[in-house]
Amino acid sequence: MYRAPVDEIAFTLKHVAGLEEALASGALGDLGADLVDAVLAEAGRFATEEVAPLYKAGDEAGAVLKDAAVTTPPGWKDLYTRWREGGWNSLTGPEEYGGQGLPMMLSVAVLEMWNSASMAFGIGPTLTMGAVEALEKHATDDLKRNYLEKLVSGEWMGTMNLTEPQAGSDLAALRARAERAEGGAYRIFGQKIFITYGEHDFTDNIVHLVLARLPDAPAGTRGISLFLVPKFLVNEDGSLGARNDVFCSGLEHKLGIHGSPTCTMIYGDGFGDVGTGAIGWLVGEENKGLACMFTMMNNARLAVGMQGVAIAEAAFQKALAYANERRQGRAASYTGEGMAPIVHHPDVQRNLLTMKALTQIARSISYNCAHAIDMAGVSDGPEAQHWRDRANLLTPLAKAFSTDVGVDVASLGVQVHGGMGYIEETGAAAFYRDARIAPIYEGTNGIQAIDLVTRKLLLGEGRHVHGYIEELGAVTASLNGKDGFGRSTDLLQTALADLTEATRYLQEKLAGNSVQEALSGATPYLRLFSLAAGGVYLARAALADQSGERVALARFFAENMLGEVRALKERVTGGAESLGLAGASLITA
Amino acid sequence: MYRAPVDEIAFTLKHVAGLEEALASGALGDLGADLVDAVLAEAGRFATEEVAPLYKAGDEAGAVLKDAAVTTPPGWKDLYTRWREGGWNSLTGPEEYGGQGLPMMLSVAVLEMWNSASMAFGIGPTLTMGAVEALEKHATDDLKRNYLEKLVSGEWMGTMNLTEPQAGSDLAALRARAERAEGGAYRIFGQKIFITYGEHDFTDNIVHLVLARLPDAPAGTRGISLFLVPKFLVNEDGSLGARNDVFCSGLEHKLGIHGSPTCTMIYGDGFGDVGTGAIGWLVGEENKGLACMFTMMNNARLAVGMQGVAIAEAAFQKALAYANERRQGRAASYTGEGMAPIVHHPDVQRNLLTMKALTQIARSISYNCAHAIDMAGVSDGPEAQHWRDRANLLTPLAKAFSTDVGVDVASLGVQVHGGMGYIEETGAAAFYRDARIAPIYEGTNGIQAIDLVTRKLLLGEGRHVHGYIEELGAVTASLNGKDGFGRSTDLLQTALADLTEATRYLQEKLAGNSVQEALSGATPYLRLFSLAAGGVYLARAALADQSGERVALARFFAENMLGEVRALKERVTGGAESLGLAGASLITA
């Protein structure tokens, strides 16, 4: 069973992601290390003792739809209530609306814990956080007054309604429509699919944020508006009023995250108490909905990245425990009685170390992304811009690399368990099932890579990324003369040189209008970038704690796994032509 | 829906795996290309039209246990009957017992088709094939007379009973016991787990091959004997007699291959009609059971490798079809109306080409392994030894690399489908679930790698492997001056040089008694070997058919994917020390 790695999380925040300096500099106001530690410890307790024990019920029973009502798995409604009453929903919410205003670094740390304990449970509140953020930044005061406090407390939950059958990655194809109605309101019509927690029994009301088109809107993405559509209208006194015309018509039968209801939502079929058309209110300006949605999508991407980290951590813990318990064969390092615990076999160690290193790298990248978001929020002028750029640069890495890691580590976790890994009761297989959605939703990992290459490499006129690589180089240089790192310094410097070369190559292609070449190399480049940065983060952790274990892990990674960077660089800089030639043969449509 | 790629399979057999030369030389007797083509075409029809449509029923209904009887999914019993009546079970069986005596090359080709159409269905007959092989080689004439004909025809099915809760990879820990009984028979007692098709309704009788220990047997693997234990005893006239004391007490709840019953088998609880203790007969000599079992395990490993190829092929087909149908966004190469089919996006092409190349490589390695088995069977003296060595060398590659490919390609297949990939109805997720067992059973892939390094690199006093690499080098040299291969020749030569270097390094470590270093590098070495050999096989295919598509694929692979070989070589030759140091910290037991 999962135990929240509170010490590891605190260490990574403080020594790898910059929390210690941020606290010391006063950048985070009166937040102190004591409060940080207390929050992490209590979240760890809640995740370990309250959430994790209900994981299996969620996976086995799943969410159930009957008569347009969704019942969550046994015990989950109470769990949610205890969770929000513990203040976990309001952690980062604006203080004006009852939130605790704590930094994103703490938010991602506790998100990791909820998602390790149960990804299907952890995904729900992420959507509420996104709704709070979008409303805080873009909604009218009236909407804020009516909705924000209860979304911040978690008394109500929020959703994001983007996808339609013909419009997934490409929101330009969106068809849901909005008509102007009485009193400044709108009526919404259309079908949305894949709506996470679109309907459930956790809360009395659900606040949908919905993308739709006005009748006179331009075609494409510039004609999309964002609307707030509550399940129940809210009366003047804050009590719940009429049932709105939005209903769940189906739940998806998914590979994993069974506890999380994935809903088809129908707007405007005339089944509520308000006539035909779901009543909604504009958020932000007409036709500017996509910009509002992107506000929340950036942080949602980081949150999904945390799911990758979370699954990897949980899968690693389970595999490590099994490898220390299961005995088979003999091993040189085992001198006890009988068969050796399989953790003594080099092949099992290789699997476990690969899992451990990848998990820590994904965590480090994601926490650093959160750090940049926090620093941007407390800075001004060029410094704020620097941190915004940093957060924007790291977001696709945090989302795509971490979720790929989630899948790979969960798969290795099954392998370490041998035949038992394939049996559902063991639980290793459930991580493998759950993990597989994260590289897909919130923008597929392919789209993250394209975002990284075509937008993020251009930040600061193309200089921001090189500044970041230089910072990584400075950490690497400080390894010189330190014991135990083996060939790490040289290997990291080579990897950073390859990262620089690949970056310049892609920047030149973009400047030269050779976008096709840049797109061809995007996914290998994202992985290259993540491995090189991750190797440096492992080294940074080892510099902060030279007790041996971290040094050995950093060295293992550099000497066993960093070699992939060279291959990826060659793929980025030399693979496009043959990809295009061979790719043409795939096209029949 | 899966369509058997009959032309591709025939091409690979003939031009990449040596079938054409074998036919031309007369090595395969009077077998001609016409018969080969006819068999493949008819198997393709059966897999496509009869097996594949029942895949979903198997996955959804699964096998069901009630009162010790297992019911297979709706339609499967009839399917099995049609399948064996079509002669598919007897394809490679000995002619003396009604088999058709066709080569292993045809066997693996049709195995691929059954497993692409339904891996849960395809796995069953594989066990029967193994039982036929073990009995043919090791059983007494009496046993052969009573059992072989019906196992060859498929009227009865066979099983392999090895695993016990404490004895998985390590058979030395096996505890099932056998007592000498009346008339040369034995009584078997104990529990076996993970027994594929241990109980079912396909056939009237089931013939279990069971490993157990005699009371006076030495400890460890030298005290294990092999027994034949039928579900029903067989009367003198061939009719079925008393119900034996072997029963299925439970089915595993597995991640995938739901249609295949994975049974816990109880021997000797006294529930049959024969008193207490399942009646069995010795196969081979007492205490030599493991050697008999290994006879069938080699070919079973190749058969599991075919499951990897099969799942990869099916997943690729589904993803390719979806990518040509699903439309999202714009793409440079699409000039039609509206959104582009996603196959036009470079990132999607990269995923699909990766899937295609890996699938063809795994197929090529596996078919070459089958070719070596066939050639060994029709040769004498040193030539037979040469081909036996070749088959032994390629078996761990065929098993481990192909099944890793199965998982990776199925995972990419889910990704290409986007959100739809995560929905069970689409079918992409089922491949991802099914594929995950193949790297585990029939010897985990870690064990395959250890087998490759510690046993197969020693064949022919260490020379056989270098002879093989030289053959690959000769194919590579013949690319010189050919159009369209880009930098393939250089890249393949570099990869083969890395393969040679890694091979020599491991051979030296083994000779120097540094087994730990060799074990540490085993898994990366197996992948290195497979990628380098696979790249040459893609080139060989392209040399045989220079129509463009194969040349482009070979070049794509060399320029985009072969770079991993260098990283793997560095891991093999330079990773052991840091693995050992970091690995020590994982051990708590």
XYZ file of C-alpha atoms in Angstrom, chain A residues 164-171 173 193-194 252-257 316 320 324-330 332-334 339 341 343-344 346-350 352-354 356 407 411-412 414-415 418-425 429 432-437 439-440 444-447 449-450 487 516 519-520 523-524 549 552-553 555-556 559-561 563-564 567 570-571 574-589, chain B residues 164-171 173 193-194 252-257 316 320 324-330 332-334 339 341 343-344 346-350 352-354 356 407 411-412 414-415 418-425 429 432-437 439-440 444-447 449-450 487 516 519-520 523-524 549 552-553 555-556 559-561 563-564 567 570-571 574-589:
210
model
C -16.769 17.202 -28.784
C -16.721 14.102 -30.969
C -15.239 15.981 -33.935
C -13.199 18.420 -31.838
C -10.486 16.968 -29.638
C -7.011 18.332 -30.200
C -8.473 20.715 -32.757
C -10.859 23.055 -30.946
C -13.903 22.302 -35.063
C -17.672 14.241 -24.422
C -14.919 12.990 -22.108
C -17.284 5.938 -20.773
C -16.098 2.395 -20.161
C -12.432 3.155 -19.682
C -9.170 1.219 -19.415
C -8.465 2.742 -16.005
C -9.293 5.492 -13.497
C 7.885 2.126 -7.680
C 10.328 -2.181 -4.412
C 12.320 -7.197 -1.139
C 9.702 -9.764 -0.187
C 9.592 -12.187 -3.114
C 12.335 -14.793 -3.116
C 13.607 -16.632 -6.188
C 17.004 -18.043 -7.086
C 20.455 -17.215 -5.785
C 25.947 -12.983 -5.306
C 24.998 -10.276 -2.827
C 22.693 -12.467 -0.757
C 16.366 -18.209 -1.952
C 14.914 -11.744 -2.325
C 15.941 -7.285 -5.240
C 19.387 -8.870 -5.116
C 21.056 -7.116 -11.026
C 18.278 -7.237 -13.611
C 15.681 -6.419 -10.967
C 17.888 -3.666 -9.587
C 18.190 -2.185 -13.070
C 13.942 -0.571 -9.959
C 16.695 2.033 -10.383
C 15.297 3.004 -13.758
C 13.357 5.439 -9.239
C 3.395 4.694 -18.216
C 4.930 -1.097 -16.982
C 8.270 -1.883 -15.349
C 4.258 -4.993 -13.569
C 7.407 -6.669 -14.880
C 6.371 -11.279 -12.648
C 3.203 -13.322 -13.038
C 1.664 -11.684 -9.984
C 1.881 -8.359 -11.777
C -0.650 -9.527 -14.332
C -3.220 -10.424 -11.671
C -5.536 -7.542 -10.868
C -5.597 -8.217 -7.121
C -1.712 -3.733 -13.240
C -0.483 0.422 -15.705
C -4.127 0.964 -16.670
C -4.550 4.274 -14.860
C -1.285 5.732 -16.141
C -2.186 5.343 -19.809
C -4.651 8.259 -19.991
C -0.162 11.130 -21.960
C -3.435 11.732 -23.801
C -1.614 14.837 -26.066
C 2.101 14.501 -25.473
C 2.655 15.025 -29.188
C 0.936 18.382 -28.869
C 6.151 18.570 -27.875
C 4.895 20.787 -30.679
C 31.874 10.043 -15.087
C 7.977 20.444 -40.978
C 7.636 19.213 -36.048
C 9.307 15.919 -36.986
C 8.804 14.474 -29.500
C 12.402 13.203 -29.387
C 22.275 7.125 -1.950
C 24.835 6.771 -6.444
C 21.480 7.342 -8.128
C 25.744 8.449 -11.153
C 23.617 5.442 -12.150
C 26.250 6.270 -16.682
C 23.286 4.065 -17.581
C 20.522 6.234 -18.962
C 23.323 7.953 -23.325
C 19.885 8.098 -24.894
C 20.577 9.171 -29.989
C 20.707 12.624 -33.868
C 17.041 11.859 -34.378
C 18.953 14.030 -38.807
C 15.647 12.191 -38.792
C 13.170 14.466 -40.522
C 13.897 13.625 -44.144
C 13.546 9.868 -43.775
C 10.506 10.316 -41.558
C 8.813 12.343 -44.271
C 9.712 9.879 -47.015
C 8.599 6.822 -45.099
C 5.605 8.604 -43.607
C 4.134 9.288 -47.027
C 3.518 5.577 -47.508
C 1.197 5.519 -44.494
C -1.282 7.892 -46.053
C -4.267 6.366 -47.755
C -6.699 9.177 -46.948
C 3.828 -23.066 -7.888
C 3.332 -20.103 -5.555
C 6.919 -20.262 -4.281
C 8.424 -21.524 -7.557
C 8.132 -19.251 -10.569
C 11.387 -18.360 -12.275
C 13.174 -20.627 -9.818
C 11.953 -24.169 -10.430
C 11.882 -24.465 -5.253
C -0.757 -21.951 -10.416
C -0.975 -19.845 -13.578
C -7.084 -15.648 -12.076
C -8.617 -12.224 -12.590
C -6.143 -10.924 -15.120
C -5.299 -7.615 -16.745
C -5.866 -9.093 -20.209
C -6.269 -12.258 -22.310
C -0.447 -1.158 -35.831
C -3.061 3.096 -39.028
C -6.358 7.678 -41.862
C -9.946 8.168 -40.741
C -9.764 10.626 -37.827
C -9.457 14.254 -38.860
C -7.985 17.018 -36.695
C -6.120 20.205 -37.566
C -4.173 21.181 -40.654
C 1.355 20.657 -44.844
C 0.885 17.487 -46.865
C -2.925 17.616 -46.886
C -9.422 19.031 -41.381
C -6.567 13.029 -41.460
C -1.874 10.488 -40.480
C -0.638 13.672 -42.177
C 4.611 14.252 -38.575
C 4.210 13.299 -34.923
C 1.582 10.713 -35.809
C 3.745 9.422 -38.646
C 6.642 9.028 -36.245
C 3.151 4.809 -36.770
C 6.546 4.276 -38.406
C 8.044 3.341 -35.062
C 5.706 -0.544 -38.152
C 3.888 -3.763 -25.233
C 0.991 1.564 -26.005
C 1.783 3.745 -29.026
C -3.436 3.740 -27.713
C -1.655 7.079 -28.050
C -6.059 9.852 -28.465
C -8.982 9.855 -26.036
C -10.719 7.112 -27.997
C -7.770 4.843 -27.267
C -8.610 4.875 -23.590
C -12.181 3.726 -24.187
C -12.495 -0.054 -24.109
C -14.968 -0.236 -27.005
C -6.673 -0.631 -24.952
C -2.265 -2.878 -24.378
C -3.738 -5.150 -21.698
C -3.174 -8.417 -23.567
C 0.388 -7.563 -24.563
C 1.614 -7.067 -21.008
C 1.756 -10.752 -20.050
C 7.250 -10.275 -21.411
C 6.516 -12.206 -18.218
C 10.616 -13.316 -17.951
C 12.448 -11.122 -20.404
C 15.118 -10.553 -17.778
C 15.711 -14.292 -17.715
C 18.572 -11.763 -21.416
C 20.525 -13.743 -18.839
C 23.117 6.958 -44.338
C 27.902 -9.857 -12.043
C 24.312 -9.953 -15.655
C 24.073 -6.188 -15.184
C 18.882 -6.668 -20.767
C 20.379 -3.678 -22.589
C 8.268 1.645 -49.288
C 12.148 4.176 -46.956
C 11.267 2.176 -43.851
C 16.231 4.169 -43.909
C 13.773 5.638 -41.378
C 18.362 7.244 -39.273
C 15.771 7.572 -36.501
C 15.979 4.539 -34.254
C 21.078 5.494 -32.544
C 19.846 3.777 -29.409
C 23.635 4.220 -25.820
C 27.741 2.200 -23.349
C 25.295 0.891 -20.794
C 30.113 0.992 -18.632
C 27.017 0.693 -16.492
C 27.643 -2.220 -14.159
C 29.595 -0.473 -11.440
C 27.126 2.326 -10.842
C 24.240 -0.129 -11.080
C 25.764 -2.195 -8.322
C 26.481 0.804 -6.098
C 23.044 2.335 -6.493
C 21.337 -1.047 -6.414
C 22.649 -1.786 -2.942
C 20.468 0.981 -1.533
C 17.326 -0.799 -2.725
C 17.925 -3.811 -0.535
C 16.112 -3.893 2.762
C 15.667 -7.670 2.912
